[in-house]
């Protein structure tokens, strides 16, 4: 019986060894394929509607046509205003003479007026609009408005854009004419 037990033990060891070696022969696929999906962060900023306005201005006895085009500019830093995120705007002003020749064309952003803006307007204001104001013998005057795009808030700043006869621009603090102040504020705020 001892010999039978020894033979059974040897057979068992051989069977275990054989099964282990057959497991080694099976090649395990160690590459695990997992598809990684990376979502591109989407901007949650809102944009004001694009707007184009054309009109005329009388200057030095002549009629000048001007066009103001506002578009959201995603290349500019987004602005948080009253707990909402907005794309800031750029505004292009084009002025042509009555014969159709171009007198002036330039694009402006809020930074064009930053030297005259309060800290709050620089940080949380959106470039809302540009509106024709008046002319004198040497200059055309436009007013830029920077502030909240939400009409329920009346927080915005007005800055004057001045264009001389050579098409050179300068900016100044806006000093309203008492007779036209409310009319101009309405034109400047209009979106």
mmCIF file of C-alpha atoms in Angstrom, residues 19-169:
data_model
loop_
_atom_site.group_PDB
_atom_site.id
_atom_site.type_symbol
_atom_site.label_atom_id
_atom_site.label_comp_id
_atom_site.label_asym_id
_atom_site.label_seq_id
_atom_site.Cartn_x
_atom_site.Cartn_y
_atom_site.Cartn_z
ATOM 1 C CA UNK A 19 -1.330 21.844 -15.630
ATOM 2 C CA UNK A 20 0.986 24.637 -14.432
ATOM 3 C CA UNK A 21 3.175 24.326 -17.494
ATOM 4 C CA UNK A 22 0.112 24.368 -19.760
ATOM 5 C CA UNK A 23 -0.981 27.626 -18.080
ATOM 6 C CA UNK A 24 2.416 29.121 -18.790
ATOM 7 C CA UNK A 25 2.050 28.254 -22.459
ATOM 8 C CA UNK A 26 -1.140 30.316 -22.725
ATOM 9 C CA UNK A 27 -0.153 33.821 -23.619
ATOM 10 C CA UNK A 28 -2.009 36.421 -21.600
ATOM 11 C CA UNK A 29 -2.878 39.638 -23.357
ATOM 12 C CA UNK A 30 -1.502 42.303 -21.049
ATOM 13 C CA UNK A 31 -2.653 45.251 -23.155
ATOM 14 C CA UNK A 32 -5.934 46.605 -21.880
ATOM 15 C CA UNK A 33 -7.555 49.044 -24.255
ATOM 16 C CA UNK A 34 -9.485 51.836 -22.609
ATOM 17 C CA UNK A 35 -10.729 54.709 -24.706
ATOM 18 C CA UNK A 36 -10.122 57.970 -22.931
ATOM 19 C CA UNK A 37 -12.601 60.674 -23.823
ATOM 20 C CA UNK A 38 -11.475 64.182 -23.064
ATOM 21 C CA UNK A 39 -14.176 66.798 -23.232
ATOM 22 C CA UNK A 40 -13.053 70.147 -24.500
ATOM 23 C CA UNK A 41 -14.114 72.772 -21.992
ATOM 24 C CA UNK A 42 -16.953 74.763 -23.467
ATOM 25 C CA UNK A 43 -17.204 78.460 -22.766
ATOM 26 C CA UNK A 44 -20.377 79.252 -20.892
ATOM 27 C CA UNK A 45 -20.058 82.927 -21.706
ATOM 28 C CA UNK A 46 -23.001 84.696 -23.299
ATOM 29 C CA UNK A 47 -22.653 87.008 -26.274
ATOM 30 C CA UNK A 48 -24.524 90.181 -27.005
ATOM 31 C CA UNK A 49 -26.238 90.178 -30.383
ATOM 32 C CA UNK A 50 -24.199 91.494 -33.277
ATOM 33 C CA UNK A 51 -25.411 94.927 -34.290
ATOM 34 C CA UNK A 52 -24.793 97.298 -37.202
ATOM 35 C CA UNK A 53 -26.016 100.891 -37.327
ATOM 36 C CA UNK A 54 -25.517 103.357 -40.170
ATOM 37 C CA UNK A 55 -26.378 107.036 -40.190
ATOM 38 C CA UNK A 56 -25.091 110.417 -41.341
ATOM 39 C CA UNK A 57 -23.390 113.331 -39.626
ATOM 40 C CA UNK A 58 -23.038 116.894 -40.866
ATOM 41 C CA UNK A 59 -19.463 118.115 -40.443
ATOM 42 C CA UNK A 60 -17.829 121.247 -41.836
ATOM 43 C CA UNK A 61 -20.700 121.750 -44.269
ATOM 44 C CA UNK A 62 -20.455 118.212 -45.661
ATOM 45 C CA UNK A 63 -22.357 115.004 -45.051
ATOM 46 C CA UNK A 64 -20.389 112.031 -43.708
ATOM 47 C CA UNK A 65 -21.808 108.525 -43.510
ATOM 48 C CA UNK A 66 -20.796 106.382 -40.582
ATOM 49 C CA UNK A 67 -21.311 102.709 -39.797
ATOM 50 C CA UNK A 68 -20.865 101.187 -36.348
ATOM 51 C CA UNK A 69 -20.535 97.371 -36.185
ATOM 52 C CA UNK A 70 -20.520 95.538 -32.857
ATOM 53 C CA UNK A 71 -19.587 91.844 -32.575
ATOM 54 C CA UNK A 72 -18.671 89.582 -29.684
ATOM 55 C CA UNK A 73 -14.941 88.836 -29.729
ATOM 56 C CA UNK A 74 -14.040 85.436 -28.262
ATOM 57 C CA UNK A 75 -10.329 86.286 -28.455
ATOM 58 C CA UNK A 76 -10.851 88.877 -25.708
ATOM 59 C CA UNK A 77 -10.964 87.874 -22.070
ATOM 60 C CA UNK A 78 -14.463 86.914 -20.901
ATOM 61 C CA UNK A 79 -15.999 89.250 -18.331
ATOM 62 C CA UNK A 80 -18.036 88.339 -15.269
ATOM 63 C CA UNK A 81 -20.814 90.855 -14.728
ATOM 64 C CA UNK A 82 -23.515 90.433 -12.081
ATOM 65 C CA UNK A 83 -22.763 86.707 -11.708
ATOM 66 C CA UNK A 84 -23.011 86.051 -15.459
ATOM 67 C CA UNK A 85 -20.129 85.471 -17.865
ATOM 68 C CA UNK A 86 -20.017 87.443 -21.127
ATOM 69 C CA UNK A 87 -17.807 87.661 -24.183
ATOM 70 C CA UNK A 88 -16.574 91.230 -24.552
ATOM 71 C CA UNK A 89 -17.234 93.116 -27.792
ATOM 72 C CA UNK A 90 -15.189 94.857 -30.402
ATOM 73 C CA UNK A 91 -16.700 97.715 -32.363
ATOM 74 C CA UNK A 92 -15.642 98.881 -35.807
ATOM 75 C CA UNK A 93 -16.296 102.472 -36.815
ATOM 76 C CA UNK A 94 -16.152 103.357 -40.519
ATOM 77 C CA UNK A 95 -16.722 106.896 -41.807
ATOM 78 C CA UNK A 96 -17.037 107.714 -45.506
ATOM 79 C CA UNK A 97 -17.337 111.007 -47.339
ATOM 80 C CA UNK A 98 -20.402 111.830 -49.439
ATOM 81 C CA UNK A 99 -18.507 110.746 -52.592
ATOM 82 C CA UNK A 100 -18.057 107.259 -51.062
ATOM 83 C CA UNK A 101 -14.340 107.576 -50.311
ATOM 84 C CA UNK A 102 -13.267 106.316 -46.920
ATOM 85 C CA UNK A 103 -12.249 108.902 -44.361
ATOM 86 C CA UNK A 104 -11.797 106.695 -41.307
ATOM 87 C CA UNK A 105 -11.916 103.022 -40.286
ATOM 88 C CA UNK A 106 -10.784 101.575 -36.980
ATOM 89 C CA UNK A 107 -11.746 98.801 -34.571
ATOM 90 C CA UNK A 108 -12.016 99.530 -30.856
ATOM 91 C CA UNK A 109 -12.169 97.375 -27.739
ATOM 92 C CA UNK A 110 -12.693 98.252 -24.098
ATOM 93 C CA UNK A 111 -8.912 98.562 -23.714
ATOM 94 C CA UNK A 112 -8.981 101.489 -26.177
ATOM 95 C CA UNK A 113 -10.536 103.513 -23.330
ATOM 96 C CA UNK A 114 -8.906 101.845 -20.297
ATOM 97 C CA UNK A 115 -7.021 104.970 -19.212
ATOM 98 C CA UNK A 116 -10.339 106.703 -18.531
ATOM 99 C CA UNK A 117 -12.252 103.834 -16.929
ATOM 100 C CA UNK A 118 -12.792 103.179 -13.239
ATOM 101 C CA UNK A 119 -11.378 99.884 -11.957
ATOM 102 C CA UNK A 120 -14.866 98.356 -11.749
ATOM 103 C CA UNK A 121 -15.638 99.192 -15.392
ATOM 104 C CA UNK A 122 -12.296 97.699 -16.497
ATOM 105 C CA UNK A 123 -12.891 94.465 -14.579
ATOM 106 C CA UNK A 124 -16.632 93.867 -14.975
ATOM 107 C CA UNK A 125 -17.739 96.099 -17.848
ATOM 108 C CA UNK A 126 -18.501 95.055 -21.402
ATOM 109 C CA UNK A 127 -17.927 97.375 -24.377
ATOM 110 C CA UNK A 128 -21.624 97.968 -25.076
ATOM 111 C CA UNK A 129 -21.916 100.557 -27.788
ATOM 112 C CA UNK A 130 -20.515 103.487 -29.706
ATOM 113 C CA UNK A 131 -22.840 106.357 -30.654
ATOM 114 C CA UNK A 132 -22.439 109.573 -32.625
ATOM 115 C CA UNK A 133 -22.670 112.641 -30.365
ATOM 116 C CA UNK A 134 -21.842 115.857 -32.217
ATOM 117 C CA UNK A 135 -19.311 117.704 -34.378
ATOM 118 C CA UNK A 136 -17.545 121.035 -34.327
ATOM 119 C CA UNK A 137 -15.330 122.728 -36.910
ATOM 120 C CA UNK A 138 -12.379 120.392 -36.231
ATOM 121 C CA UNK A 139 -13.735 117.182 -34.668
ATOM 122 C CA UNK A 140 -16.347 114.448 -34.766
ATOM 123 C CA UNK A 141 -17.407 113.211 -31.332
ATOM 124 C CA UNK A 142 -18.630 109.721 -30.507
ATOM 125 C CA UNK A 143 -19.466 108.308 -27.100
ATOM 126 C CA UNK A 144 -18.420 104.808 -26.014
ATOM 127 C CA UNK A 145 -20.389 103.038 -23.300
ATOM 128 C CA UNK A 146 -18.826 100.357 -21.096
ATOM 129 C CA UNK A 147 -20.880 98.560 -18.464
ATOM 130 C CA UNK A 148 -23.441 95.858 -17.809
ATOM 131 C CA UNK A 149 -25.122 94.207 -20.793
ATOM 132 C CA UNK A 150 -28.071 93.421 -18.545
ATOM 133 C CA UNK A 151 -30.541 96.260 -19.098
ATOM 134 C CA UNK A 152 -31.961 95.833 -15.597
ATOM 135 C CA UNK A 153 -28.705 97.340 -14.278
ATOM 136 C CA UNK A 154 -27.925 100.977 -14.936
ATOM 137 C CA UNK A 155 -24.191 100.757 -14.267
ATOM 138 C CA UNK A 156 -22.141 101.955 -17.202
ATOM 139 C CA UNK A 157 -19.493 104.555 -17.969
ATOM 140 C CA UNK A 158 -19.398 106.955 -20.912
ATOM 141 C CA UNK A 159 -16.130 107.922 -22.593
ATOM 142 C CA UNK A 160 -15.695 110.331 -25.485
ATOM 143 C CA UNK A 161 -13.958 109.265 -28.711
ATOM 144 C CA UNK A 162 -12.753 112.279 -30.703
ATOM 145 C CA UNK A 163 -11.708 112.149 -34.368
ATOM 146 C CA UNK A 164 -9.933 115.122 -35.958
ATOM 147 C CA UNK A 165 -9.788 116.194 -39.623
ATOM 148 C CA UNK A 166 -6.756 113.972 -40.287
ATOM 149 C CA UNK A 167 -8.502 110.906 -38.844
ATOM 150 C CA UNK A 168 -6.415 110.920 -35.663
ATOM 151 C CA UNK A 169 -8.277 109.698 -32.594
#
